[in-house]
Each structure stands twice: as C-alpha cells, then as structure tokens.
Amino acid sequence: MFEKTVFVEEISGGVQIDAPFVVDAAGLREKRDGGRYIQLTISDKTGRGTCKVWGTSDYSVEQIEAFCCAIRPGEVYRIQGYAKIFNGACEVNVNDGIASLSTPVPPDAFDPSLFVYAPVDSGSVREGLGRMAAKIEDPGISSLVSAVMDSTPGFLDAPAAKRHHHAYIGGLAEHTLETAEIALSLAGTVNRAGMDTDVLLAGALLHDIGKAACFCRRGFSFVALPEYTLVGHTALGAAALMRHSAGVDPARFAHILHILMAHHGPHGEVQPRTPEAWAVHFADNASAFLRGACDDVAGLAPGEGRQGARTQTQVYRF
C-alpha cells in the first residue's frame, strides 16, 4: 500500500513532496527558451492544486511531449518534487521525479477514499433543485424542466467547468441551484420588475444543461470531451430543450431558449434582450465568480493576499 502522507490542502512553499495524487488534467506549455513543460492539475479528497513538470536537461522536447501524451487523466500518480510560491500561488515543481509519471500507481496500492474530491452535499443540492423546480406553476414549463433534467445523464455528477469554478464532482448541479436561487432573488428585489418567474426559473435551471454532455467520468476525474470546445454547451443545451418543447406555449418556450442562448451576456454570441435573460446572466456570473473567489482565498491567513488562480485577480483575506 502506497501511504498517503501529504494532501493538497497541506502543501506549502519550500516543502518536498513525494505522495500519490490524482492527475485530473495534463497539458503542454511553452517555456521562455522555446522548450516545453507539462502542467498538471492534481487532486485528492482535500482539493485541487497545480504541478509543473520540467524534467531535467537530459530530457528532450520530444521526450517531454511523450510523457505528457502517456499520462492518463483520472489515474493516480506518484508526484515527486518540491513546492514553491509563484505569483502568489503554491505549485509543485517536478524535475527528477518525472520518471514516476511513466505509469500510474496500481489501484491495489492505495486507498481510493482518499482521492475523491467532491465537496458538494449532493442530497441537499438535489432537494434544492426540486424545491426550485416546484415553484414553476405552468404545467408545460414544469414538464419541460423535469423532462430535460431526467433525460440528461451525468447532470448531478458532472463539474460545471474544467478549472475556473465548480470544477469538481457535483459542481454543475450546485452551480445550477445557485444560479436559480440568485436569479429568483434578483427578480423579487427589483421593484416593479414584473418578470415571468416561470420562464426565469426554467432558464436558470436549464442554462448549463448542455455541460453534462461535455464531460465523461474517467477514473477519479471528469474529463472534457471534444464537444466542450468543438460544439459548445449552449448549442448542446438548446438541442436538449428542442427535444422536449411539446406542451409548452411557443412564445414562452422561445423565451426560455433565448435565456439559455444568451446566458453568457455581452461575451456570448446571443446578447440578452429581456430582463429575465439579464437576471440569469447576472446570477450565472455571480455564482461562478464568487465560487472562484471563495476558493482563491481558501488557505490564506489573515492579512495575506495573492493572485487568484480561478478569478485571475488579486484576492485578500482580512
């Protein structure tokens, strides 16, 4: 049994690391001198971290690329290196330890319960989604929401993103619930808004439904499928809605579809045109950014600040 003596939440600058971690993602990056290094996202039950694999001067660019291509995301690997602070964030650097990345740790050599990062209370999230869906009064819209959610495998388990926010098992459902709750709160806070809350809730609950088709489970992780970038989750979500449009008033269905297509706001291909669409866009952004900000300040001591890896802005803990 390969003993797990160091966890992600315990890693700090200046510490030698020799422990198993899940490799959630691996990608090649360019060095300033034209060479290549491998950037890993590593995790265990306590959270996620960053690892940069440089190798040594004995390794050619082709060998570094071959190591990267051989890494299987979702598997557990022995990470041997040292931790340091770079741009305000802690990361593990691997030189000689690159050889340990040639093969994953055998499944019978570690305790799997130590490697599942799933901070979501899935039962509470499931109950919350049901509670928000029950607020929809129109039978046709209620049936649409239920049919789409029930026919979408992985919705309750998939992450909401690859790395920036809610990037963990159950993150998509958690983010969806937060977006619906924030959007409904906005509609109830603005005086004389007169928003169609049935349409608003349906749009919020289904705005990211296409993401469930963008990830697949692999080992201890979810990995992004080609559809994530080649098609996009809004198009996949719209297709899911279209399959269950029968029984919904055409005008209200078109409005729900508009909310889904426009939820990226000014940065999306479709711009929000209604108060309901703007409310879902703002709610989506609030959930995503605040989750990232909370994760970026996690682990900071009072009086410390750093560049947030998720928010890409300075964060601080008072």
Short mmCIF file of C-alpha atoms in Angstrom, two decimals:
data_model
loop_
_atom_site.label_atom_id
_atom_site.label_comp_id
_atom_site.label_asym_id
_atom_site.label_seq_id
_atom_site.Cartn_x
_atom_site.Cartn_y
_atom_site.Cartn_z
CA MET A 1 0.00 0.00 0.00
CA PHE A 2 1.40 3.41 -1.08
CA GLU A 3 0.97 5.59 2.02
CA LYS A 4 -0.69 8.97 1.52
CA THR A 5 1.25 11.32 3.81
CA VAL A 6 0.62 14.71 2.14
CA PHE A 7 -2.68 16.19 0.96
CA VAL A 8 -3.28 19.12 -1.39
CA GLU A 9 -4.56 21.41 1.37
CA GLU A 10 -1.31 20.84 3.31
CA ILE A 11 1.11 21.75 0.52
CA SER A 12 3.10 24.92 1.23
CA GLY A 13 6.16 26.60 -0.24
CA GLY A 14 9.57 25.07 0.43
CA VAL A 15 8.26 21.57 1.16
CA GLN A 16 9.49 18.40 -0.56
CA ILE A 17 6.61 16.35 -2.00
CA ASP A 18 6.56 12.59 -2.50
CA ALA A 19 2.99 11.31 -2.45
CA PRO A 20 0.25 9.95 -4.71
CA PHE A 21 -2.26 12.34 -6.28
CA VAL A 22 -4.92 12.11 -8.95
CA VAL A 23 -3.88 13.77 -12.20
CA ASP A 24 -7.06 15.47 -13.40
CA ALA A 25 -5.57 17.15 -16.46
CA ALA A 26 -2.25 17.33 -18.29
CA GLY A 27 -1.19 19.80 -20.97
CA LEU A 28 1.96 21.02 -22.67
CA ARG A 29 3.12 24.60 -22.12
CA GLU A 30 5.82 26.67 -23.82
CA LYS A 31 8.97 27.66 -21.90
CA ARG A 32 10.59 31.02 -22.48
CA ASP A 33 13.56 29.33 -24.15
CA GLY A 34 11.31 27.54 -26.63
CA GLY A 35 11.23 24.25 -24.75
CA ARG A 36 8.20 22.54 -23.28
CA TYR A 37 6.98 21.61 -19.82
CA ILE A 38 3.90 19.75 -18.61
CA GLN A 39 1.29 21.46 -16.47
CA LEU A 40 -0.80 19.12 -14.34
CA THR A 41 -3.91 19.64 -12.28
CA ILE A 42 -3.60 17.31 -9.30
CA SER A 43 -6.13 16.48 -6.61
CA ASP A 44 -7.13 14.37 -3.67
CA LYS A 45 -10.07 14.44 -1.28
CA THR A 46 -8.97 17.83 0.13
CA GLY A 47 -8.89 19.85 -3.10
CA ARG A 48 -7.00 20.66 -6.28
CA GLY A 49 -3.55 22.01 -6.97
CA THR A 50 -1.11 22.82 -9.78
CA CYS A 51 2.01 20.88 -10.70
CA LYS A 52 4.61 21.83 -13.29
CA VAL A 53 6.77 19.05 -14.72
CA TRP A 54 10.05 20.39 -16.10
CA GLY A 55 12.14 17.25 -16.24
CA THR A 56 15.92 17.69 -16.38
CA SER A 57 18.37 18.82 -19.03
CA ASP A 58 18.70 15.17 -20.09
CA TYR A 59 15.16 15.18 -21.48
CA SER A 60 14.49 16.46 -24.99
CA VAL A 61 11.37 18.31 -26.04
CA GLU A 62 10.17 15.15 -27.76
CA GLN A 63 10.58 13.14 -24.55
CA ILE A 64 8.65 15.72 -22.51
CA GLU A 65 5.85 15.60 -25.09
CA ALA A 66 5.83 11.79 -24.97
CA PHE A 67 5.50 11.83 -21.17
CA CYS A 68 2.54 14.23 -21.46
CA CYS A 69 0.79 12.12 -24.09
CA ALA A 70 1.19 8.98 -21.95
CA ILE A 71 -0.43 10.47 -18.84
CA ARG A 72 -3.96 9.17 -18.29
CA PRO A 73 -6.19 11.79 -16.61
CA GLY A 74 -8.20 10.38 -13.74
CA GLU A 75 -5.46 7.98 -12.65
CA VAL A 76 -3.31 8.24 -9.50
CA TYR A 77 0.39 9.04 -10.00
CA ARG A 78 3.33 9.41 -7.67
CA ILE A 79 4.31 13.09 -7.60
CA GLN A 80 7.93 13.71 -6.57
CA GLY A 81 9.11 17.30 -6.44
CA TYR A 82 9.15 20.44 -4.34
CA ALA A 83 6.56 23.09 -3.66
CA LYS A 84 7.14 26.81 -4.11
CA ILE A 85 5.14 30.02 -4.28
CA PHE A 86 4.83 31.51 -7.76
CA ASN A 87 2.72 34.61 -8.47
CA GLY A 88 1.19 34.26 -5.04
CA ALA A 89 0.06 30.65 -5.53
CA CYS A 90 1.64 27.40 -4.37
CA GLU A 91 2.62 24.87 -7.00
CA VAL A 92 4.62 21.64 -7.11
CA ASN A 93 7.64 21.52 -9.42
CA VAL A 94 8.91 18.18 -10.71
CA ASN A 95 12.40 17.62 -12.14
CA ASP A 96 13.99 14.21 -11.45
CA GLY A 97 10.58 12.91 -10.41
CA ILE A 98 9.35 12.97 -13.99
CA ALA A 99 10.17 9.27 -14.27
CA SER A 100 7.36 8.48 -11.80
CA LEU A 101 4.85 9.78 -14.34
CA SER A 102 5.61 6.99 -16.78
CA THR A 103 2.98 4.72 -15.22
CA PRO A 104 0.11 5.27 -12.77
CA VAL A 105 0.08 3.80 -9.28
CA PRO A 106 -1.67 0.37 -9.34
CA PRO A 107 -5.25 0.53 -7.97
CA ASP A 108 -4.47 -2.02 -5.25
CA ALA A 109 -1.65 0.16 -3.89
CA PHE A 110 -3.75 2.98 -2.39
CA ASP A 111 -6.96 3.71 -0.52
CA PRO A 112 -9.43 5.11 -3.12
CA SER A 113 -11.42 7.02 -0.48
CA LEU A 114 -8.50 9.45 -0.16
CA PHE A 115 -8.72 10.64 -3.77
CA VAL A 116 -12.33 11.64 -4.48
CA TYR A 117 -12.71 15.43 -4.43
CA ALA A 118 -16.45 16.05 -4.09
CA PRO A 119 -17.18 18.93 -1.68
CA VAL A 120 -20.86 19.08 -2.66
CA ASP A 121 -23.64 17.80 -0.42
CA SER A 122 -25.38 16.03 -3.30
CA GLY A 123 -28.50 15.25 -1.29
CA SER A 124 -29.06 18.89 -0.33
CA VAL A 125 -28.41 20.05 -3.89
CA ARG A 126 -30.88 17.52 -5.29
CA GLU A 127 -33.51 18.66 -2.78
CA GLY A 128 -32.80 22.30 -3.61
CA LEU A 129 -33.23 21.74 -7.33
CA GLY A 130 -36.54 20.00 -6.67
CA ARG A 131 -37.65 22.88 -4.47
CA MET A 132 -36.84 25.49 -7.14
CA ALA A 133 -38.49 23.46 -9.90
CA ALA A 134 -41.64 23.11 -7.77
CA LYS A 135 -42.04 26.91 -7.81
CA ILE A 136 -42.86 26.75 -11.54
CA GLU A 137 -46.64 26.99 -11.90
CA ASP A 138 -47.10 26.44 -15.63
CA PRO A 139 -47.60 22.67 -16.20
CA GLY A 140 -45.96 22.71 -19.62
CA ILE A 141 -42.83 24.54 -18.41
CA SER A 142 -42.67 22.34 -15.31
CA SER A 143 -42.81 19.23 -17.51
CA LEU A 144 -40.10 20.68 -19.78
CA VAL A 145 -37.71 21.21 -16.87
CA SER A 146 -38.36 17.75 -15.43
CA ALA A 147 -38.06 16.00 -18.79
CA VAL A 148 -34.78 17.68 -19.70
CA MET A 149 -33.17 17.08 -16.31
CA ASP A 150 -34.38 13.48 -16.09
CA SER A 151 -33.12 12.65 -19.58
CA THR A 152 -29.66 14.18 -19.10
CA PRO A 153 -27.19 11.59 -17.81
CA GLY A 154 -24.50 12.99 -15.57
CA PHE A 155 -26.26 16.24 -14.70
CA LEU A 156 -25.99 15.61 -10.95
CA ASP A 157 -22.39 14.36 -11.11
CA ALA A 158 -20.57 16.44 -13.74
CA PRO A 159 -18.41 19.50 -12.97
CA ALA A 160 -19.53 22.95 -14.13
CA ALA A 161 -16.18 23.81 -15.74
CA LYS A 162 -12.74 22.43 -16.41
CA ARG A 163 -10.96 24.55 -13.78
CA HIS A 164 -12.30 28.05 -13.01
CA HIS A 165 -15.44 27.43 -10.94
CA HIS A 166 -17.36 24.47 -9.51
CA ALA A 167 -14.76 22.23 -11.18
CA TYR A 168 -15.50 19.14 -9.13
CA ILE A 169 -17.90 16.22 -8.95
CA GLY A 170 -21.41 17.60 -8.48
CA GLY A 171 -20.31 21.13 -9.38
CA LEU A 172 -22.73 21.53 -12.29
CA ALA A 173 -25.80 20.79 -10.17
CA GLU A 174 -24.54 23.02 -7.35
CA HIS A 175 -23.88 25.91 -9.75
CA THR A 176 -27.31 25.42 -11.35
CA LEU A 177 -29.05 25.62 -7.97
CA GLU A 178 -27.10 28.76 -7.01
CA THR A 179 -27.94 30.40 -10.33
CA ALA A 180 -31.67 29.68 -9.92
CA GLU A 181 -31.72 30.97 -6.34
CA ILE A 182 -29.82 34.17 -7.21
CA ALA A 183 -31.93 34.84 -10.33
CA LEU A 184 -35.19 34.44 -8.39
CA SER A 185 -33.86 36.73 -5.67
CA LEU A 186 -32.98 39.39 -8.25
CA ALA A 187 -36.46 39.19 -9.76
CA GLY A 188 -38.02 39.66 -6.33
CA THR A 189 -35.71 42.50 -5.32
CA VAL A 190 -36.13 44.89 -8.28
CA ASN A 191 -39.28 46.96 -7.77
CA ARG A 192 -41.97 46.71 -10.43
CA ALA A 193 -39.88 44.20 -12.39
CA GLY A 194 -42.88 42.08 -13.35
CA MET A 195 -40.68 39.24 -14.55
CA ASP A 196 -42.08 35.92 -15.74
CA THR A 197 -40.71 33.81 -12.89
CA ASP A 198 -41.72 30.52 -14.53
CA VAL A 199 -39.62 31.37 -17.58
CA LEU A 200 -36.86 32.79 -15.38
CA LEU A 201 -36.62 29.63 -13.28
CA ALA A 202 -36.73 27.33 -16.28
CA GLY A 203 -33.97 29.31 -17.97
CA ALA A 204 -31.84 29.30 -14.82
CA LEU A 205 -32.32 25.59 -14.15
CA LEU A 206 -31.52 24.64 -17.74
CA HIS A 207 -28.96 27.29 -18.73
CA ASP A 208 -25.94 24.95 -18.41
CA ILE A 209 -27.67 21.62 -19.07
CA GLY A 210 -25.50 21.08 -22.17
CA LYS A 211 -22.39 20.83 -20.00
CA ALA A 212 -23.44 17.37 -18.82
CA ALA A 213 -22.75 16.15 -22.36
CA CYS A 214 -19.32 17.82 -22.38
CA PHE A 215 -17.71 15.66 -19.69
CA CYS A 216 -17.22 11.95 -19.09
CA ARG A 217 -16.10 10.10 -15.98
CA ARG A 218 -12.58 8.72 -16.17
CA GLY A 219 -11.08 7.14 -13.09
CA PHE A 220 -11.30 9.62 -10.22
CA SER A 221 -11.99 12.60 -12.50
CA PHE A 222 -14.28 14.02 -15.12
CA VAL A 223 -12.50 14.94 -18.35
CA ALA A 224 -13.71 17.33 -21.02
CA LEU A 225 -14.86 15.77 -24.29
CA PRO A 226 -14.17 17.36 -27.71
CA GLU A 227 -17.76 18.67 -27.65
CA TYR A 228 -16.72 21.09 -24.90
CA THR A 229 -14.87 23.26 -27.43
CA LEU A 230 -15.95 21.93 -30.83
CA VAL A 231 -19.69 22.36 -30.26
CA GLY A 232 -20.18 24.27 -27.02
CA HIS A 233 -22.58 23.67 -24.17
CA THR A 234 -25.14 26.28 -25.24
CA ALA A 235 -25.76 24.52 -28.56
CA LEU A 236 -25.99 21.15 -26.84
CA GLY A 237 -28.38 22.59 -24.26
CA ALA A 238 -30.59 24.13 -26.92
CA ALA A 239 -30.80 20.78 -28.70
CA ALA A 240 -31.90 19.12 -25.44
CA LEU A 241 -34.64 21.72 -24.95
CA MET A 242 -35.89 21.35 -28.51
CA ARG A 243 -36.48 17.62 -27.97
CA HIS A 244 -38.96 18.39 -25.17
CA SER A 245 -40.72 21.51 -26.40
CA ALA A 246 -44.12 19.91 -26.95
CA GLY A 247 -46.71 21.13 -24.49
CA VAL A 248 -45.04 24.49 -23.83
CA ASP A 249 -46.53 27.75 -25.10
CA PRO A 250 -44.35 28.60 -28.14
CA ALA A 251 -43.67 32.18 -27.06
CA ARG A 252 -42.64 31.17 -23.54
CA PHE A 253 -40.53 28.30 -24.90
CA ALA A 254 -38.76 30.76 -27.23
CA HIS A 255 -38.08 32.99 -24.23
CA ILE A 256 -36.57 30.09 -22.23
CA LEU A 257 -34.44 29.17 -25.24
CA HIS A 258 -33.30 32.80 -25.50
CA ILE A 259 -32.22 32.79 -21.84
CA LEU A 260 -30.15 29.66 -22.40
CA MET A 261 -28.52 31.02 -25.56
CA ALA A 262 -27.84 34.45 -24.01
CA HIS A 263 -26.63 33.50 -20.54
CA HIS A 264 -23.03 34.48 -21.34
CA GLY A 265 -24.22 38.08 -21.62
CA PRO A 266 -22.14 40.57 -23.62
CA HIS A 267 -19.48 37.92 -24.22
CA GLY A 268 -21.84 35.44 -25.88
CA GLU A 269 -22.92 35.01 -29.47
CA VAL A 270 -26.51 35.92 -28.49
CA GLN A 271 -27.00 39.04 -26.37
CA PRO A 272 -29.63 39.15 -23.59
CA ARG A 273 -32.73 41.08 -24.70
CA THR A 274 -35.11 40.63 -21.75
CA PRO A 275 -34.96 41.31 -18.01
CA GLU A 276 -35.26 37.57 -17.38
CA ALA A 277 -32.27 36.84 -19.62
CA TRP A 278 -30.19 39.52 -17.92
CA ALA A 279 -31.17 38.23 -14.49
CA VAL A 280 -29.99 34.71 -15.35
CA HIS A 281 -26.77 36.08 -16.85
CA PHE A 282 -26.01 38.10 -13.70
CA ALA A 283 -26.91 35.15 -11.49
CA ASP A 284 -24.70 32.81 -13.52
CA ASN A 285 -21.77 35.24 -13.23
CA ALA A 286 -22.34 35.78 -9.51
CA SER A 287 -22.36 32.06 -8.76
CA ALA A 288 -19.28 31.39 -10.90
CA PHE A 289 -17.17 34.34 -9.77
CA LEU A 290 -17.99 34.10 -6.07
CA ARG A 291 -17.25 30.37 -6.06
CA GLY A 292 -13.89 31.12 -7.65
CA ALA A 293 -13.16 33.95 -5.22
CA CYS A 294 -14.04 31.79 -2.22
CA ASP A 295 -11.76 29.02 -3.49
CA ASP A 296 -8.95 31.50 -4.21
CA VAL A 297 -8.91 32.87 -0.64
CA ALA A 298 -9.16 29.41 0.92
CA GLY A 299 -5.99 28.67 2.82
CA LEU A 300 -4.90 32.30 3.12
CA ALA A 301 -4.07 33.51 6.60
CA PRO A 302 -5.48 36.86 7.81
CA GLY A 303 -3.52 39.67 6.20
CA GLU A 304 -2.42 37.57 3.21
CA GLY A 305 -3.22 38.18 -0.45
CA ARG A 306 -2.34 36.63 -3.78
CA GLN A 307 -3.25 36.45 -7.45
CA GLY A 308 -6.31 34.22 -7.64
CA ALA A 309 -5.80 31.23 -9.92
CA ARG A 310 -9.54 30.97 -10.64
CA THR A 311 -10.62 34.63 -10.66
CA GLN A 312 -7.39 35.87 -12.30
CA THR A 313 -7.49 38.89 -9.99
CA GLN A 314 -5.99 39.84 -6.64
CA VAL A 315 -7.71 38.32 -3.62
CA TYR A 316 -7.17 39.07 0.08
CA ARG A 317 -8.24 37.71 3.46
CA PHE A 318 -8.89 40.22 6.25
#
